mmCIF file of C-alpha atoms and ligand atoms in Angstrom:
data_model
loop_
_atom_site.group_PDB
_atom_site.id
_atom_site.type_symbol
_atom_site.label_atom_id
_atom_site.label_comp_id
_atom_site.label_asym_id
_atom_site.label_seq_id
_atom_site.Cartn_x
_atom_site.Cartn_y
_atom_site.Cartn_z
ATOM 1 C CA UNK A 23 -16.654 -15.786 4.575
ATOM 2 C CA UNK A 24 -14.451 -13.727 6.842
ATOM 3 C CA UNK A 25 -14.501 -13.673 10.625
ATOM 4 C CA UNK A 26 -15.914 -10.663 12.441
ATOM 5 C CA UNK A 27 -12.444 -9.872 13.700
ATOM 6 C CA UNK A 28 -10.986 -9.776 10.162
ATOM 7 C CA UNK A 29 -13.994 -7.792 8.931
ATOM 8 C CA UNK A 30 -13.491 -5.176 11.680
ATOM 9 C CA UNK A 31 -9.761 -4.925 10.988
ATOM 10 C CA UNK A 32 -10.321 -4.550 7.232
ATOM 11 C CA UNK A 33 -12.912 -1.842 7.830
ATOM 12 C CA UNK A 34 -10.461 -0.019 10.098
ATOM 13 C CA UNK A 35 -7.936 -0.127 7.277
ATOM 14 C CA UNK A 36 -10.457 1.269 4.765
ATOM 15 C CA UNK A 37 -10.750 4.244 7.099
ATOM 16 C CA UNK A 38 -6.963 4.515 7.508
ATOM 17 C CA UNK A 39 -6.505 4.557 3.723
ATOM 18 C CA UNK A 40 -9.121 7.295 3.337
ATOM 19 C CA UNK A 41 -7.420 9.223 6.132
ATOM 20 C CA UNK A 42 -4.137 8.865 4.204
ATOM 21 C CA UNK A 43 -5.841 10.167 1.058
ATOM 22 C CA UNK A 44 -7.155 13.185 2.960
ATOM 23 C CA UNK A 45 -3.745 13.707 4.585
ATOM 24 C CA UNK A 46 -2.017 13.841 1.188
ATOM 25 C CA UNK A 47 -4.694 16.077 -0.275
ATOM 26 C CA UNK A 48 -4.020 18.502 2.567
ATOM 27 C CA UNK A 49 -0.304 18.313 1.756
ATOM 28 C CA UNK A 50 -1.111 19.012 -1.895
ATOM 29 C CA UNK A 51 -2.977 22.172 -0.878
ATOM 30 C CA UNK A 52 -0.074 23.265 1.350
ATOM 31 C CA UNK A 53 2.485 22.755 -1.473
ATOM 32 C CA UNK A 54 0.300 24.753 -3.872
ATOM 33 C CA UNK A 55 0.105 27.544 -1.264
ATOM 34 C CA UNK A 56 3.898 27.751 -0.961
ATOM 35 C CA UNK A 57 4.346 27.823 -4.752
ATOM 36 C CA UNK A 58 5.524 24.248 -5.321
ATOM 37 C CA UNK A 59 3.196 23.150 -8.105
ATOM 38 C CA UNK A 60 5.205 19.976 -8.809
ATOM 39 C CA UNK A 61 5.017 18.794 -5.193
ATOM 40 C CA UNK A 62 1.310 19.714 -5.152
ATOM 41 C CA UNK A 63 0.874 17.428 -8.170
ATOM 42 C CA UNK A 64 2.902 14.632 -6.524
ATOM 43 C CA UNK A 65 0.697 14.693 -3.420
ATOM 44 C CA UNK A 66 -2.461 14.834 -5.491
ATOM 45 C CA UNK A 67 -1.347 11.638 -7.256
ATOM 46 C CA UNK A 68 -0.515 10.173 -3.840
ATOM 47 C CA UNK A 69 -4.058 11.035 -2.751
ATOM 48 C CA UNK A 70 -5.419 9.105 -5.763
ATOM 49 C CA UNK A 71 -3.232 6.115 -4.874
ATOM 50 C CA UNK A 72 -4.647 6.044 -1.353
ATOM 51 C CA UNK A 73 -8.200 6.057 -2.702
ATOM 52 C CA UNK A 74 -7.236 3.069 -4.872
ATOM 53 C CA UNK A 75 -5.796 1.305 -1.781
ATOM 54 C CA UNK A 76 -9.022 1.979 0.151
ATOM 55 C CA UNK A 77 -11.216 0.691 -2.674
ATOM 56 C CA UNK A 78 -9.200 -2.501 -2.955
ATOM 57 C CA UNK A 79 -9.997 -3.237 0.724
ATOM 58 C CA UNK A 80 -13.612 -2.181 0.165
ATOM 59 C CA UNK A 81 -14.014 -4.585 -2.781
ATOM 60 C CA UNK A 82 -12.345 -7.415 -0.874
ATOM 61 C CA UNK A 83 -14.696 -7.084 2.118
ATOM 62 C CA UNK A 84 -17.662 -7.357 -0.273
ATOM 63 C CA UNK A 85 -16.113 -10.225 -2.230
ATOM 64 C CA UNK A 86 -15.691 -12.199 1.008
ATOM 65 C CA UNK A 87 -19.287 -11.627 2.076
ATOM 66 C CA UNK A 88 -18.412 -9.093 4.777
ATOM 67 C CA UNK A 89 -20.121 -5.827 5.660
ATOM 68 C CA UNK A 90 -18.486 -2.529 4.724
ATOM 69 C CA UNK A 91 -18.630 -0.063 7.620
ATOM 70 C CA UNK A 92 -17.527 3.441 6.623
ATOM 71 C CA UNK A 93 -16.586 5.492 9.678
ATOM 72 C CA UNK A 94 -15.978 9.265 9.775
ATOM 73 C CA UNK A 95 -12.560 10.462 8.645
ATOM 74 C CA UNK A 96 -10.653 12.271 11.399
ATOM 75 C CA UNK A 97 -9.259 15.743 10.772
ATOM 76 C CA UNK A 98 -5.828 15.920 9.121
ATOM 77 C CA UNK A 99 -2.968 18.407 9.683
ATOM 78 C CA UNK A 100 -2.848 21.419 7.379
ATOM 79 C CA UNK A 101 0.404 23.216 8.261
ATOM 80 C CA UNK A 102 4.006 22.104 7.828
ATOM 81 C CA UNK A 103 7.356 23.778 8.136
ATOM 82 C CA UNK A 104 8.520 23.649 4.514
ATOM 83 C CA UNK A 105 9.135 20.982 1.898
ATOM 84 C CA UNK A 106 11.599 18.769 3.797
ATOM 85 C CA UNK A 107 9.274 18.640 6.788
ATOM 86 C CA UNK A 108 6.340 17.611 4.622
ATOM 87 C CA UNK A 109 8.264 14.697 3.077
ATOM 88 C CA UNK A 110 9.607 13.665 6.511
ATOM 89 C CA UNK A 111 6.009 13.533 7.679
ATOM 90 C CA UNK A 112 5.114 11.486 4.600
ATOM 91 C CA UNK A 113 7.887 9.019 5.385
ATOM 92 C CA UNK A 114 6.773 8.686 9.016
ATOM 93 C CA UNK A 115 3.199 8.178 7.883
ATOM 94 C CA UNK A 116 4.093 5.468 5.369
ATOM 95 C CA UNK A 117 6.083 3.650 8.085
ATOM 96 C CA UNK A 118 2.971 3.732 10.273
ATOM 97 C CA UNK A 119 0.864 2.374 7.383
ATOM 98 C CA UNK A 120 3.367 -0.444 6.944
ATOM 99 C CA UNK A 121 2.959 -1.338 10.622
ATOM 100 C CA UNK A 122 -0.848 -1.328 10.192
ATOM 101 C CA UNK A 123 -0.550 -3.722 7.241
ATOM 102 C CA UNK A 124 1.785 -5.968 9.261
ATOM 103 C CA UNK A 125 -0.738 -5.958 12.094
ATOM 104 C CA UNK A 126 -3.466 -7.014 9.662
ATOM 105 C CA UNK A 127 -1.240 -9.799 8.369
ATOM 106 C CA UNK A 128 -0.634 -10.956 11.980
ATOM 107 C CA UNK A 129 -4.400 -11.084 12.550
ATOM 108 C CA UNK A 130 -4.922 -13.038 9.291
ATOM 109 C CA UNK A 131 -2.288 -15.548 10.450
ATOM 110 C CA UNK A 132 -3.908 -15.852 13.903
ATOM 111 C CA UNK A 133 -7.324 -16.396 12.298
ATOM 112 C CA UNK A 134 -5.812 -18.936 9.885
ATOM 113 C CA UNK A 135 -7.324 -16.937 7.020
ATOM 114 C CA UNK A 136 -5.116 -17.910 4.071
ATOM 115 C CA UNK A 137 -7.150 -15.922 1.552
ATOM 116 C CA UNK A 138 -6.687 -12.738 3.605
ATOM 117 C CA UNK A 139 -2.962 -13.460 3.868
ATOM 118 C CA UNK A 140 -2.696 -13.777 0.101
ATOM 119 C CA UNK A 141 -4.719 -10.579 -0.368
ATOM 120 C CA UNK A 142 -2.619 -8.656 2.168
ATOM 121 C CA UNK A 143 0.647 -9.683 0.570
ATOM 122 C CA UNK A 144 -0.113 -7.167 -2.200
ATOM 123 C CA UNK A 145 -0.093 -4.372 0.416
ATOM 124 C CA UNK A 146 3.117 -5.649 2.007
ATOM 125 C CA UNK A 147 4.813 -5.302 -1.389
ATOM 126 C CA UNK A 148 3.128 -1.984 -2.149
ATOM 127 C CA UNK A 149 4.454 -0.535 1.120
ATOM 128 C CA UNK A 150 8.030 -1.376 0.121
ATOM 129 C CA UNK A 151 7.498 0.782 -2.966
ATOM 130 C CA UNK A 152 5.710 3.540 -1.043
ATOM 131 C CA UNK A 153 8.534 3.846 1.488
ATOM 132 C CA UNK A 154 11.274 3.707 -1.111
ATOM 133 C CA UNK A 155 9.658 6.399 -3.344
ATOM 134 C CA UNK A 156 9.501 8.820 -0.430
ATOM 135 C CA UNK A 157 13.041 8.006 0.709
ATOM 136 C CA UNK A 158 14.392 8.824 -2.784
ATOM 137 C CA UNK A 159 12.671 12.227 -2.829
ATOM 138 C CA UNK A 160 13.756 13.009 0.724
ATOM 139 C CA UNK A 161 17.379 12.179 -0.134
ATOM 140 C CA UNK A 162 17.291 14.602 -3.064
ATOM 141 C CA UNK A 163 15.651 17.344 -1.029
ATOM 142 C CA UNK A 164 18.231 17.008 1.744
ATOM 143 C CA UNK A 165 21.026 17.144 -0.849
ATOM 144 C CA UNK A 166 19.853 20.615 -1.911
ATOM 145 C CA UNK A 167 18.757 21.583 1.628
ATOM 146 C CA UNK A 168 15.237 22.038 0.325
ATOM 147 C CA UNK A 169 15.920 25.304 -1.447
ATOM 148 C CA UNK A 170 17.192 27.264 -4.428
ATOM 149 C CA UNK A 171 17.792 25.924 -7.917
ATOM 150 C CA UNK A 172 17.950 22.367 -6.613
ATOM 151 C CA UNK A 173 14.447 22.605 -5.202
ATOM 152 C CA UNK A 174 13.271 24.219 -8.441
ATOM 153 C CA UNK A 175 14.573 21.212 -10.418
ATOM 154 C CA UNK A 176 13.131 18.636 -8.001
ATOM 155 C CA UNK A 177 9.770 20.359 -8.162
ATOM 156 C CA UNK A 178 9.864 20.099 -11.964
ATOM 157 C CA UNK A 179 10.418 16.332 -11.623
ATOM 158 C CA UNK A 180 7.585 15.989 -9.120
ATOM 159 C CA UNK A 181 5.312 17.706 -11.647
ATOM 160 C CA UNK A 182 5.792 14.753 -14.018
ATOM 161 C CA UNK A 183 4.169 12.175 -11.782
ATOM 162 C CA UNK A 184 0.935 10.803 -13.254
ATOM 163 C CA UNK A 185 -1.586 8.549 -11.578
ATOM 164 C CA UNK A 186 -1.435 4.919 -12.617
ATOM 165 C CA UNK A 187 -3.841 2.791 -10.586
ATOM 166 C CA UNK A 188 -1.493 0.494 -8.619
ATOM 167 C CA UNK A 189 -4.251 -2.034 -8.023
ATOM 168 C CA UNK A 190 -4.604 -2.811 -11.751
ATOM 169 C CA UNK A 191 -2.072 -5.497 -12.716
ATOM 170 C CA UNK A 192 0.553 -4.253 -15.210
HETATM 171 FE FE1 LIG B 201 -2.034 3.238 1.377
HETATM 172 FE FE2 LIG B 201 0.474 5.094 1.239
HETATM 173 O O1 LIG B 201 -0.291 3.489 1.764
#
């Protein structure tokens, strides 16, 4: 069983992960609008990753005998000021998600819930990868000032990303 406090926090995170999915889907639409098909693909894959993150929380709540409580998803932004701005926003968002996961871990420690701690460790590690992926793309984009041939090449790379469910062990 999980405590009510852990159950509430996990449900909040299900919502946050769905919000992230919606956020990245909106970014995908924006990139398609500005003619960056590769970036649109990258954000669509990111959207799929967030759904996988949400479902992992969802399954865990059920596995631990908790009650899933799906709240409405708040509206997401739909306009950015170009490709560098959109990846800066992605980086900021992933840093916020990391802090949410750390908060959850703090609660699990306070509640002496060792199973939740073990479960959450997966997200701690996943966030390291999430932040580092975005940093690498942002570095490249800044190198080419987000334009010209450089941007064209980066967009071609971003087009190659395919969804691999991160929650399925390799
Ligand atoms: Fe679910 Fe991008 O962290």
